[in-house]
Amino acid sequence: MDTAQKNGASGEILLEVRGLKKHFPIQSGFLRRVTGYVKAVDGIDFYIKKGETLGLVGESGCGKSTTGRTILRLLDPTAGEIIFDDPNIGKVDLAKLNRAQLKRVRPNMQIIFQDPFSSLNPRLTVGQIVGEPLEIQKVASGQKLKDRVAELLQEVGIRPENMTRYPHAFSGGQRQRIGIARALALNPKLIVCDEPVSALDVSIQAQVLNLLEDLQEKYNLTYLFIAHDLSVVEHISDRVAVMYVGYIVEMARTEQLYYHPKHPYTEALLAAIPKPDPRKRTRPIKLPGDVPSPANPPSGCYFHPRCRYAEEICKVERPPLRDIGGEHWVACHFAEKLQLQGITPLNEIPLIELPRRQASVSATTTAATQIPHPQSLSSQV
Amino acid sequence: MANGAIGTATATTGARVVSEDDVIRVEDLKLSFYTTLGVVRALNGVSFNIPRGKVIGVVGESGCGKSQTGLAIMRLTPGRIEGGRILFREFNAGEEIDIVQLDKNGPEMRKIRGNHISMIFQEPMTSLNPCYTVGYQIEEAILLHQTQDKAEARRRAVDILRKVGMPNPERIADSYPHQLSGGMRQRAMIAMALSCTPTLLIADEPTTALDVTTEAQILDLMRELQHEIGTSIMFITHNMGVVAQMCDEVAVMYLGRIIERAAVDDIFYDPKHPYTISLLRSIPRLGVARGQKLESIKGTVPDPYSTVPGCPFHPRCPAAIPGLCDAVMPDEVFVAGSRTHTVRCHLYT
């Protein structure tokens, strides 16, 4: 159960984000005057330790993808610090770097995108796509480049012979593997995974999740794993941060957050997960209204109009994200007082021994010998 | 009760429980697409029934034909129905109608569509007409099928909007789809689909595009309305969690065939087909086996233009029997000791 030590998370901090803000201007009228801001990310603080996976969850529009992109400087932050521990340069504030300086740090931070159909250039071959980072950073060329690309493709489970084919020839899962190979090309330290499995079918989703875990173990990678599927995040993350309207409302170790949530929004999210167990039918916690617009958020705690525990103070004062002990950060005035409901573990899928049959002489004979075989689908007890 | 004896290789109809109280019986439905690249056999003999007042989940990965089955029942599929029957029995009328025999643009079909059978689509953004108010779009169905009185239609539209939990339904009826959020639009779609109290509601991934808290509210709403109205629901989804929460019975599809059919409890606690088992074991489960690898199904769904000899799952099946599974298509048979649980796998014949 315990995953804290699963890949030797050393406790050293790789990335620390302080007060990060990203506001998008709203322009209107003939003169395109700025009339307001969409506060997509509105002052968030978190850190990721080396070798760990931080899950970032929230509903659409909460700013989780903007956070991921701002960290990589694919978007320029409005305010805040992004301190990255680069293995060559040491600690740098990414928010302050210029283009040339960024180029030196970028090999150590990569991204995997959500949509495997739009994140690969259809006019480039797979070899060119995976090799592009190597060329840009002038790491390899010629035969050496080809060898490295072949090695990378092998690593993610694509046959190197496919190097000369174009993305359209591959299925969604295979394309996502190509995207992963591209992200790995420069031996990064940090990979931002922006919903890497949400566009995939369940059976393929498991393959890609396993691949990500294998690679993390092998190369001691650090992941910022952005997703909206809470079951997937629970499976892969060491720690989880929950975002609501541009703000982190809760951050804790995975077990802590799922079993003992301290923020009412986390409680509502957990209760809403459709549990794959017909014997555990749950009713969701009623959340009145809709998620507020980040252009026009409510006063005080952003969650108060929908919160069933809200009191006067919640309308006036926005609670800061504070540590209530044991690396559990919550932004709620009543974090200590509320008794909130976490998840209850689901039953394992019963282990079913598949009957084993040998092909009989006549295919239609039903009286074939049934040999119980230990190596059925289920491997563990 | 049951036709198709256990384990006989000659049974063509397969094993199924047939009951008088089915609102729809699909028998050996075959559907193909003729494209410039070749023929795609989307449905290769799908047979199932939906009992009155029940929620049937149809699950499978993309391309398995689950949406096409729903569209075929509505006669909205662009593919060619090449065989089989879709027998539909209305709430009150005793006669069974074969939907396949009807002209898909004819008056009979138009009378059924939206009135006796209605459908909710996946994308609430694209399935409402942006040029008309939500109220108008609901009234349209009511005026077409139920009443000629415009004031009455309006009253019913507001009523059904209130029923699906819209705050201030009069105002919502006068708003355009772009003024509503995703969850509200899906509620409006549900209101439209239920406005004529259909015998059968086909819900094609109604919550896939929604956020998890909105999804939970919509599922809760559908469950409530289903109890109240007694509509049978064919619930198409790929999410095993949603199936467990919503459905009474489940049909698992793979490459245009139903490979397992059982009560929801049996599917989750006593699955038989290797594909169902693998599917269940490949989803991350809350609180279970964290830090362990998920089991995954090797390989991918085969290319739709190709045909796989024998059982379509055998190239990916961990229990495939060489010489049998790759040569002979297994028949649908009852699982030993059950009259409701059927499976299409050589391991059980």
XYZ file of C-alpha atoms in Angstrom:
730
model
C 0.000 0.000 0.000
C 2.718 2.419 0.947
C 4.242 4.070 -2.046
C 6.330 6.753 -0.385
C 9.505 4.801 -0.948
C 8.446 3.159 -4.154
C 11.032 4.903 -6.258
C 13.389 6.226 -3.681
C 11.828 9.657 -3.339
C 14.717 11.328 -1.614
C 12.896 14.190 0.031
C 14.893 16.698 -1.979
C 12.700 19.227 -3.683
C 12.922 19.333 -7.472
C 10.354 21.973 -8.200
C 8.883 24.592 -5.947
C 6.134 26.923 -7.038
C 5.414 30.016 -4.978
C 2.491 32.353 -5.503
C 2.122 31.404 -9.161
C -0.483 33.433 -11.032
C -1.631 33.316 -14.615
C -4.283 35.826 -15.630
C -5.615 35.975 -19.167
C -6.908 39.401 -20.208
C -10.472 39.696 -21.465
C -10.624 42.158 -24.335
C -13.807 43.657 -25.597
C -15.116 46.468 -27.716
C -13.765 47.965 -30.901
C -10.471 49.005 -29.347
C -9.916 45.606 -27.769
C -9.544 47.288 -24.416
C -8.833 45.000 -21.486
C -11.999 44.858 -19.443
C -11.091 42.161 -16.970
C -9.031 39.095 -16.317
C -9.709 35.398 -16.288
C -7.795 34.369 -13.220
C -7.001 30.865 -14.436
C -4.327 30.332 -11.819
C -4.560 32.680 -8.896
C -1.683 32.308 -6.511
C -0.798 28.679 -5.931
C 2.031 27.170 -3.905
C 3.284 23.618 -4.065
C 6.430 21.562 -4.352
C 7.407 18.283 -5.948
C 10.147 16.098 -4.509
C 12.616 14.232 -6.646
C 11.301 10.931 -7.886
C 7.732 11.415 -6.742
C 4.454 11.859 -8.579
C 2.262 14.769 -7.657
C -1.280 14.377 -8.929
C -3.130 17.570 -9.799
C -6.882 17.094 -9.989
C -9.854 19.321 -10.486
C -12.780 19.860 -12.804
C -12.483 21.454 -16.216
C -11.615 25.118 -16.055
C -9.989 24.924 -12.625
C -6.592 25.856 -14.025
C -4.754 22.563 -13.732
C -3.528 22.477 -17.345
C -2.639 26.178 -17.211
C -0.533 25.404 -14.153
C 1.333 22.647 -16.007
C 1.978 24.821 -19.016
C 3.018 27.844 -16.983
C 5.565 25.773 -15.081
C 7.224 24.839 -18.369
C 6.981 28.461 -19.531
C 4.796 27.431 -22.452
C 2.717 30.241 -21.006
C 4.318 33.180 -19.261
C 3.278 33.565 -15.643
C 1.664 36.788 -14.467
C 3.386 36.585 -11.098
C 5.149 34.125 -8.840
C 8.265 32.019 -8.734
C 8.945 28.642 -10.312
C 12.105 27.309 -8.720
C 13.536 24.314 -10.516
C 16.567 22.397 -9.330
C 18.482 21.914 -12.565
C 21.152 19.202 -12.332
C 23.674 21.337 -14.235
C 22.899 24.899 -13.217
C 21.407 24.415 -9.790
C 18.300 26.169 -8.514
C 16.849 28.629 -11.002
C 13.677 30.672 -11.081
C 12.135 29.707 -14.407
C 9.801 32.682 -14.306
C 12.722 35.045 -14.778
C 14.688 33.279 -17.499
C 14.973 34.584 -21.053
C 14.756 32.416 -24.163
C 18.411 31.449 -24.337
C 18.575 30.563 -20.677
C 15.339 28.610 -20.933
C 16.728 26.543 -23.764
C 19.466 25.306 -21.451
C 16.979 24.231 -18.772
C 14.317 22.802 -21.047
C 15.970 19.408 -21.701
C 15.289 18.617 -18.076
C 11.582 19.326 -18.200
C 9.185 17.865 -20.738
C 5.485 17.447 -21.296
C 3.142 14.720 -22.488
C -0.089 16.067 -23.926
C -3.624 14.834 -23.615
C -4.671 14.399 -27.182
C -2.462 11.948 -29.046
C -4.171 12.939 -32.294
C -3.278 16.608 -32.261
C 0.018 16.614 -30.409
C 2.017 14.877 -33.135
C 2.786 16.719 -36.374
C 1.077 14.742 -39.154
C 3.706 15.805 -41.699
C 6.659 14.375 -39.814
C 7.597 10.727 -39.524
C 7.748 9.137 -36.120
C 11.528 9.167 -36.338
C 11.557 12.897 -37.014
C 9.106 13.588 -34.203
C 11.079 11.691 -31.591
C 14.409 12.918 -32.969
C 13.460 16.595 -33.092
C 14.394 17.413 -29.480
C 17.771 15.735 -30.001
C 18.422 17.838 -33.093
C 17.310 21.100 -31.503
C 19.531 20.550 -28.512
C 22.321 19.275 -30.817
C 22.701 16.129 -28.771
C 23.004 13.716 -31.637
C 22.956 13.604 -35.399
C 23.257 11.161 -38.256
C 23.479 7.498 -37.349
C 23.780 8.298 -33.659
C 20.450 10.116 -33.789
C 18.819 7.187 -35.521
C 20.150 4.763 -32.957
C 18.914 6.885 -30.090
C 15.443 7.208 -31.666
C 15.308 3.459 -32.183
C 16.291 2.924 -28.583
C 13.602 5.329 -27.373
C 10.908 3.710 -29.474
C 11.944 0.306 -28.171
C 11.690 1.684 -24.653
C 8.043 2.669 -25.076
C 7.072 -0.490 -26.923
C 7.012 0.670 -30.541
C 8.972 -1.369 -33.063
C 11.906 0.730 -34.376
C 11.078 -0.330 -37.946
C 8.079 1.977 -37.656
C 10.384 4.991 -37.532
C 9.661 5.951 -41.125
C 5.877 5.830 -40.789
C 3.616 8.793 -40.128
C 1.438 9.314 -37.028
C -1.811 8.537 -38.851
C -0.736 4.918 -39.173
C -0.863 4.408 -35.421
C -3.663 3.903 -32.932
C -4.353 6.279 -30.050
C -2.382 4.241 -27.539
C 0.596 3.918 -29.876
C 0.581 7.637 -30.572
C 0.600 8.355 -26.878
C 3.636 6.072 -26.619
C 5.327 8.100 -29.348
C 4.548 11.253 -27.379
C 6.137 9.648 -24.341
C 9.234 8.679 -26.362
C 9.564 12.286 -27.500
C 9.309 13.507 -23.906
C 12.000 11.035 -22.839
C 14.419 11.886 -25.620
C 16.589 14.278 -23.635
C 16.598 12.370 -20.336
C 14.455 14.890 -18.496
C 14.123 15.101 -14.732
C 10.566 16.429 -14.648
C 7.728 15.393 -16.933
C 4.420 17.201 -16.855
C 1.790 14.643 -17.852
C -1.248 16.635 -18.953
C -4.138 14.145 -18.949
C -2.011 11.511 -20.684
C -4.594 8.735 -20.542
C -7.969 10.446 -20.657
C -8.318 10.094 -24.427
C -7.548 6.363 -24.348
C -9.678 3.251 -24.006
C -9.546 1.491 -20.648
C -7.406 -1.438 -21.764
C -4.924 0.919 -23.424
C -5.065 3.276 -20.463
C -3.706 0.525 -18.204
C -0.843 -0.147 -20.646
C 0.182 3.514 -20.750
C -0.093 3.938 -16.970
C 2.112 0.890 -16.472
C 4.604 2.240 -18.989
C 4.753 5.582 -17.172
C 5.372 3.786 -13.889
C 8.098 1.571 -15.384
C 9.870 4.561 -16.879
C 9.670 6.451 -13.626
C 11.342 3.597 -11.804
C 14.002 3.128 -14.440
C 15.007 6.758 -14.917
C 14.004 8.169 -11.514
C 11.601 10.578 -13.186
C 9.474 13.108 -11.365
C 5.921 13.527 -12.622
C 3.392 16.277 -12.315
C 0.375 14.199 -13.248
C -2.604 16.325 -14.289
C -5.884 14.445 -14.611
C -9.552 14.633 -13.833
C -10.027 10.902 -13.229
C -9.647 10.491 -9.477
C -9.185 6.720 -9.644
C -6.259 7.064 -12.036
C -4.681 9.785 -9.893
C -5.055 7.663 -6.784
C -3.341 4.802 -8.522
C -0.303 6.683 -9.758
C 0.332 9.548 -7.324
C 2.366 9.784 -4.128
C 0.771 13.086 -3.239
C -2.303 14.807 -4.639
C -3.266 18.462 -4.941
C -6.906 19.427 -5.562
C -7.626 22.624 -7.475
C -10.817 24.657 -7.537
C -11.178 27.848 -9.610
C -7.480 28.650 -9.902
C -6.574 27.791 -6.372
C -5.234 24.733 -4.561
C -7.754 23.842 -1.874
C -6.091 20.729 -0.515
C -2.777 18.918 -0.876
C -1.707 15.807 0.991
C -0.273 12.322 0.726
C -2.561 10.212 -1.437
C -3.926 7.921 1.302
C -4.405 10.861 3.615
C -6.334 12.841 1.025
C -8.541 9.997 -0.145
C -9.310 8.507 3.262
C -9.274 11.642 5.382
C -10.148 14.644 3.221
C -10.216 17.936 5.074
C -11.808 20.197 2.467
C -15.541 19.980 1.670
C -14.833 20.183 -2.062
C -12.514 17.177 -1.891
C -15.241 15.319 -0.020
C -17.761 16.110 -2.753
C -15.328 15.072 -5.486
C -14.612 11.743 -3.813
C -18.297 11.044 -3.281
C -18.945 11.703 -6.975
C -16.573 9.040 -8.330
C -18.686 6.315 -9.961
C -17.435 3.265 -8.088
C -17.074 0.120 -10.172
C -18.965 -1.986 -7.672
C -22.714 -2.575 -8.029
C -22.948 -3.439 -4.324
C -21.721 0.034 -3.398
C -24.170 2.396 -4.962
C -23.670 5.879 -3.639
C -25.594 9.076 -3.900
C -23.587 12.181 -4.651
C -23.332 15.146 -2.328
C -25.602 17.811 -3.771
C -23.539 20.735 -4.988
C -25.903 23.589 -5.770
C -25.126 25.713 -8.782
C -22.199 25.508 -11.144
C -18.470 26.007 -10.871
C -17.993 29.802 -10.756
C -16.277 31.526 -13.643
C -12.640 32.377 -12.947
C -13.342 35.800 -14.483
C -15.886 36.612 -11.828
C -15.288 34.464 -8.748
C -17.390 34.805 -5.592
C -16.147 36.610 -2.507
C -14.295 34.948 0.325
C -13.742 31.219 -0.112
C -14.538 30.458 -3.765
C -16.347 27.304 -2.738
C -18.681 28.895 -0.175
C -21.810 29.284 -2.386
C -21.817 25.511 -2.958
C -20.478 24.359 0.399
C -22.883 22.748 2.833
C -20.713 23.668 5.801
C -20.270 27.356 4.886
C -20.630 29.986 7.584
C -20.445 33.785 7.685
C -16.666 33.980 7.699
C -16.475 31.953 4.462
C -18.280 34.699 2.549
C -15.849 37.348 3.679
C -12.429 35.863 4.124
C -10.551 33.661 1.725
C -8.839 30.933 3.727
C -5.108 30.535 3.028
C -3.558 27.162 2.183
C -2.036 26.067 5.493
C -0.287 22.995 6.834
C -2.410 21.244 9.444
C 0.324 18.738 10.191
C 1.898 15.815 8.399
C 2.277 17.548 5.045
C -1.476 17.993 4.798
C -2.284 21.398 3.361
C -5.856 22.705 3.384
C -7.486 25.975 2.472
C -10.548 25.871 4.698
C -11.446 27.824 7.836
C -12.873 24.740 9.485
C -10.385 22.092 8.399
C -9.826 20.912 11.973
C -13.477 20.925 12.985
C -15.185 19.217 10.075
C -15.690 15.484 10.088
C -15.602 14.659 6.388
C -16.206 11.379 4.637
C -13.380 9.866 2.606
C -13.499 6.811 0.391
C -13.938 3.272 1.546
C -11.710 0.830 -0.285
C -13.440 -1.218 -2.936
C -13.461 -4.959 -2.983
C -10.914 -6.583 -5.199
C -12.292 -8.094 -8.331
C -12.620 -11.707 -7.276
C -9.833 -13.797 -8.674
C -11.335 -16.020 -11.241
C -9.499 -19.065 -12.363
C -10.201 -19.460 -16.012
C -10.858 -23.021 -16.919
C -8.089 -24.274 -19.182
C -8.901 -26.420 -22.110
C -6.805 -28.093 -24.694
C -7.906 -28.000 -28.249
C -9.600 -31.290 -28.832
C -9.359 -33.174 -32.067
C -12.764 -32.054 -33.140
C -13.310 -28.428 -32.394
C -16.958 -28.860 -31.653
C -16.619 -31.592 -29.034
C -17.656 -30.206 -25.712
C -16.208 -32.940 -23.531
C -12.662 -31.669 -23.642
C -10.495 -32.269 -20.638
C -10.499 -29.401 -18.225
C -7.128 -28.856 -16.649
C -7.042 -26.221 -13.951
C -4.083 -24.055 -14.700
C -2.331 -21.947 -12.085
C -1.303 -19.361 -14.604
C -4.642 -17.804 -15.191
C -5.336 -14.128 -15.655
C -4.773 -13.287 -12.042
C -1.228 -13.316 -10.841
C -1.394 -12.162 -7.263
C -3.409 -13.461 -4.338
C -38.266 -19.670 -21.669
C -34.881 -20.181 -23.161
C -34.201 -21.093 -26.693
C -30.831 -22.391 -27.725
C -29.665 -25.327 -25.656
C -26.438 -25.227 -23.747
C -23.373 -26.145 -25.650
C -24.877 -27.184 -28.926
C -22.753 -26.002 -31.770
C -25.696 -25.958 -34.106
C -27.758 -23.385 -32.221
C -27.942 -20.371 -34.437
C -29.973 -18.009 -32.356
C -27.709 -18.471 -29.363
C -28.819 -18.513 -25.790
C -31.180 -15.849 -24.636
C -33.940 -15.397 -22.187
C -36.984 -14.331 -24.121
C -39.849 -12.837 -22.267
C -43.194 -11.332 -23.134
C -42.255 -8.283 -21.178
C -39.397 -7.131 -23.366
C -39.728 -3.686 -24.849
C -37.194 -4.488 -27.495
C -35.654 -7.642 -28.847
C -32.686 -7.375 -31.158
C -32.013 -10.541 -33.077
C -28.863 -11.275 -35.030
C -28.401 -7.698 -36.115
C -25.779 -7.174 -38.798
C -24.554 -3.778 -39.875
C -21.827 -2.848 -42.348
C -20.210 0.266 -43.682
C -19.075 0.304 -47.273
C -16.173 2.715 -47.528
C -13.593 3.394 -50.191
C -11.047 1.602 -48.042
C -13.122 -1.518 -47.671
C -16.026 -2.962 -45.785
C -16.299 -2.423 -42.058
C -18.457 -5.051 -40.411
C -19.593 -2.990 -37.438
C -22.139 -5.426 -36.030
C -21.780 -9.141 -36.618
C -24.949 -10.618 -35.227
C -25.915 -8.750 -32.106
C -28.759 -10.248 -30.101
C -30.178 -8.963 -26.868
C -33.387 -7.930 -25.223
C -34.354 -5.143 -22.887
C -36.992 -5.990 -20.292
C -39.587 -3.390 -19.374
C -38.441 -0.866 -16.803
C -34.856 -2.100 -16.657
C -31.569 -0.346 -17.274
C -29.308 -2.321 -19.572
C -25.688 -1.259 -19.776
C -23.848 -1.802 -23.045
C -20.097 -1.578 -22.460
C -17.054 -1.950 -24.618
C -14.109 -0.054 -26.000
C -14.350 2.401 -28.844
C -15.141 0.712 -32.117
C -16.892 -2.271 -30.581
C -20.227 -1.247 -32.089
C -22.059 -0.124 -28.962
C -23.071 3.264 -30.352
C -23.990 1.754 -33.711
C -26.351 -0.646 -31.960
C -28.143 2.326 -30.424
C -28.227 4.214 -33.692
C -29.518 1.149 -35.534
C -32.472 0.919 -33.158
C -33.216 4.584 -33.874
C -32.601 3.921 -37.590
C -30.191 6.830 -37.551
C -27.084 4.875 -38.490
C -25.452 5.723 -41.820
C -24.409 2.091 -42.141
C -26.337 -0.606 -43.986
C -28.393 -3.034 -41.924
C -27.748 -6.344 -43.622
C -29.693 -8.702 -41.500
C -31.523 -9.381 -38.318
C -34.579 -8.024 -36.652
C -35.287 -5.301 -34.114
C -38.624 -6.103 -32.544
C -40.124 -3.249 -30.605
C -43.180 -3.326 -28.412
C -44.715 -0.069 -27.239
C -45.976 0.661 -23.767
C -49.613 -0.047 -24.537
C -49.828 -1.665 -27.941
C -49.398 -5.412 -27.901
C -48.108 -5.729 -31.458
C -44.416 -6.122 -32.023
C -43.000 -3.986 -34.805
C -39.875 -4.915 -36.702
C -38.006 -1.640 -36.925
C -35.655 -2.994 -39.588
C -38.604 -3.440 -41.976
C -39.747 0.163 -41.629
C -38.719 2.908 -44.012
C -36.299 4.948 -41.978
C -37.776 8.205 -43.251
C -41.330 6.934 -43.285
C -44.215 8.048 -41.081
C -44.151 4.928 -38.871
C -40.509 5.387 -38.014
C -40.968 9.092 -37.379
C -43.799 8.258 -35.046
C -41.572 5.965 -33.043
C -38.470 8.105 -33.080
C -38.472 10.711 -30.327
C -41.842 9.518 -29.125
C -41.593 5.860 -28.160
C -37.835 5.573 -28.429
C -35.647 8.577 -27.769
C -31.952 9.096 -27.484
C -29.486 11.192 -25.518
C -26.148 11.820 -27.170
C -22.697 12.183 -25.748
C -21.974 15.792 -26.659
C -24.388 18.184 -25.035
C -22.595 20.978 -26.912
C -23.417 19.747 -30.379
C -26.719 17.959 -29.981
C -28.803 21.044 -29.246
C -29.589 23.468 -32.032
C -27.870 26.761 -31.201
C -30.448 28.819 -33.126
C -33.498 27.928 -31.046
C -34.297 28.290 -27.375
C -34.205 25.202 -25.213
C -37.926 25.509 -24.572
C -38.732 25.635 -28.298
C -36.704 22.509 -28.961
C -38.543 20.578 -26.268
C -41.930 21.901 -27.398
C -41.174 20.794 -30.937
C -41.157 17.134 -29.903
C -44.287 17.515 -27.803
C -46.166 19.312 -30.598
C -45.138 16.664 -33.092
C -46.169 13.670 -31.031
C -48.449 14.591 -28.171
C -50.631 17.640 -28.560
C -51.513 20.389 -31.015
C -52.042 22.979 -28.322
C -49.108 25.351 -28.143
C -49.856 26.636 -24.658
C -50.155 23.075 -23.415
C -46.860 22.136 -25.045
C -45.175 25.077 -23.397
C -46.586 24.080 -20.015
C -45.337 20.528 -20.440
C -41.890 21.724 -21.527
C -41.511 23.895 -18.437
C -42.787 21.001 -16.352
C -40.212 18.562 -17.645
C -37.465 21.142 -17.211
C -38.487 21.472 -13.592
C -38.423 17.705 -13.279
C -34.814 17.476 -14.422
C -33.819 19.808 -11.642
C -33.436 23.089 -13.498
C -33.625 26.080 -11.226
C -36.077 28.637 -12.639
C -37.403 26.500 -15.528
C -39.404 29.350 -17.128
C -36.228 31.330 -17.655
C -34.252 28.292 -18.865
C -36.968 27.546 -21.431
C -36.324 30.973 -22.939
C -32.544 30.672 -23.016
C -30.369 29.507 -25.855
C -28.038 26.524 -25.461
C -24.907 28.697 -25.348
C -26.206 30.370 -22.210
C -26.167 27.089 -20.315
C -23.270 25.125 -18.832
C -22.429 21.576 -19.954
C -24.331 19.966 -17.107
C -27.385 22.149 -17.727
C -27.344 21.327 -21.442
C -27.242 17.629 -20.667
C -30.200 18.134 -18.320
C -32.007 19.915 -21.157
C -31.216 16.967 -23.470
C -32.621 14.552 -20.897
C -35.714 16.727 -20.551
C -36.179 16.659 -24.324
C -35.708 12.902 -24.502
C -38.186 12.269 -21.720
C -40.755 14.869 -22.809
C -42.909 12.262 -24.540
C -42.408 9.603 -21.827
C -40.736 7.116 -24.170
C -40.913 3.358 -23.736
C -37.189 3.106 -24.352
C -34.462 5.664 -23.789
C -31.120 5.130 -25.464
C -28.416 7.017 -23.586
C -25.179 7.065 -25.568
C -22.387 8.010 -23.164
C -24.517 10.762 -21.629
C -21.959 11.727 -18.993
C -18.620 11.195 -20.730
C -18.162 14.864 -21.572
C -19.058 16.028 -18.080
C -17.020 16.654 -14.962
C -17.156 14.104 -12.205
C -19.409 16.055 -9.821
C -21.803 16.970 -12.660
C -21.725 13.373 -13.876
C -22.782 12.132 -10.455
C -25.706 14.570 -10.365
C -26.866 13.567 -13.859
C -26.665 9.850 -13.053
C -28.624 10.445 -9.867
C -31.240 12.360 -11.859
C -31.539 9.631 -14.490
C -31.982 7.005 -11.796
C -34.702 9.050 -10.123
C -36.584 9.709 -13.373
C -36.291 6.096 -14.420
C -37.988 5.053 -11.187
C -40.675 7.649 -11.658
C -41.506 7.162 -15.333
C -40.595 3.489 -15.657
C -38.796 3.949 -18.953
C -36.413 1.201 -19.997
C -32.926 2.538 -20.588
C -30.213 1.245 -22.860
C -27.151 2.813 -21.292
C -24.151 2.879 -23.608
C -20.853 3.632 -21.887
C -17.234 2.604 -21.601
C -16.994 3.478 -17.925
C -17.312 0.406 -15.702
C -17.953 2.664 -12.704
C -20.999 4.197 -14.343
C -22.270 0.734 -15.306
C -21.978 -0.497 -11.731
C -23.842 2.535 -10.444
C -26.618 2.664 -13.031
C -27.482 -0.653 -14.610
C -29.525 -3.710 -13.756
C -28.077 -5.860 -16.482
C -24.966 -5.564 -18.604
C -23.987 -6.606 -22.114
C -20.265 -6.528 -22.858
C -19.409 -5.986 -26.510
C -16.249 -6.699 -28.431
C -15.844 -6.152 -32.172
C -19.496 -6.054 -33.064
C -20.620 -8.936 -30.891
C -21.997 -9.310 -27.407
C -19.529 -11.577 -25.653
C -21.100 -11.649 -22.222
C -24.492 -10.791 -20.823
C -25.521 -10.986 -17.185
C -27.027 -9.200 -14.220
C -24.775 -6.381 -13.049
C -23.762 -8.210 -9.897
C -22.660 -11.261 -11.877
C -20.636 -9.153 -14.284
C -18.675 -7.585 -11.442
C -18.496 -10.520 -9.025
C -18.600 -13.520 -11.305
C -17.365 -12.465 -14.740
C -16.735 -15.329 -17.138
C -15.362 -14.069 -20.411
C -11.592 -13.417 -20.378
C -12.247 -10.018 -21.959
C -14.673 -8.962 -19.218
C -12.235 -10.130 -16.548
C -9.320 -8.283 -18.142
C -11.402 -5.162 -18.594
C -12.382 -5.150 -14.938
C -8.848 -5.794 -13.779
C -7.352 -3.071 -15.932
C -9.215 -0.186 -14.310
C -7.607 1.410 -11.263
C -9.773 0.705 -8.227
C -9.901 3.084 -5.305
C -8.052 1.799 -2.288
C -7.000 -1.434 -3.959
C -3.459 -2.484 -4.713
C -1.878 0.915 -4.890
C 1.693 0.816 -6.056
C 1.069 -2.388 -7.953
C 0.933 -2.638 -11.692
C -2.433 -2.679 -13.340
C -3.185 -5.697 -15.408
C -3.459 -4.719 -18.995
C -4.795 -6.432 -22.060
C -1.954 -6.986 -24.454
C -2.204 -5.620 -27.967
C -4.935 -3.449 -29.401
C -8.340 -3.843 -30.961
C -7.740 -5.151 -34.492
C -8.071 -2.913 -37.525
C -11.763 -2.544 -38.441
C -11.208 -3.488 -42.094
C -9.748 -6.849 -41.244
C -11.652 -9.872 -40.085
C -10.318 -12.097 -37.346
C -10.949 -15.813 -37.805
C -12.503 -17.629 -34.881
C -13.158 -15.752 -31.681
C -12.413 -12.062 -32.298
C -10.676 -11.755 -28.923
C -8.279 -14.695 -29.367
C -5.183 -12.679 -30.409
C -5.329 -10.792 -27.105
C -6.765 -13.548 -24.916
C -4.573 -14.977 -22.159
C -6.531 -18.227 -22.173
C -6.812 -18.765 -25.933
C -6.762 -22.379 -27.010
C -4.609 -22.855 -30.109
C -6.400 -24.674 -32.845
C -9.840 -23.890 -31.496
C -10.206 -20.218 -30.593
C -8.379 -19.069 -33.708
C -10.539 -21.196 -35.946
C -14.079 -21.515 -34.653
C -16.393 -18.729 -33.537
C -17.798 -19.697 -30.134
C -21.559 -19.769 -29.697
C -23.401 -17.820 -27.064
C -24.206 -20.252 -24.240
C -25.619 -20.120 -20.747
C -23.133 -20.300 -17.919
C -23.648 -23.530 -16.026
C -26.303 -23.133 -13.352
C -27.621 -19.791 -14.565
C -30.587 -18.840 -16.690
C -29.597 -15.243 -17.189
C -25.835 -15.269 -17.576
C -24.637 -15.935 -21.098
C -21.121 -15.955 -22.470
C -19.551 -16.405 -25.872
C -16.326 -18.281 -25.147
C -14.931 -21.755 -25.867
C -13.914 -22.135 -22.235
C -17.530 -22.604 -21.289
C -18.897 -24.666 -24.146
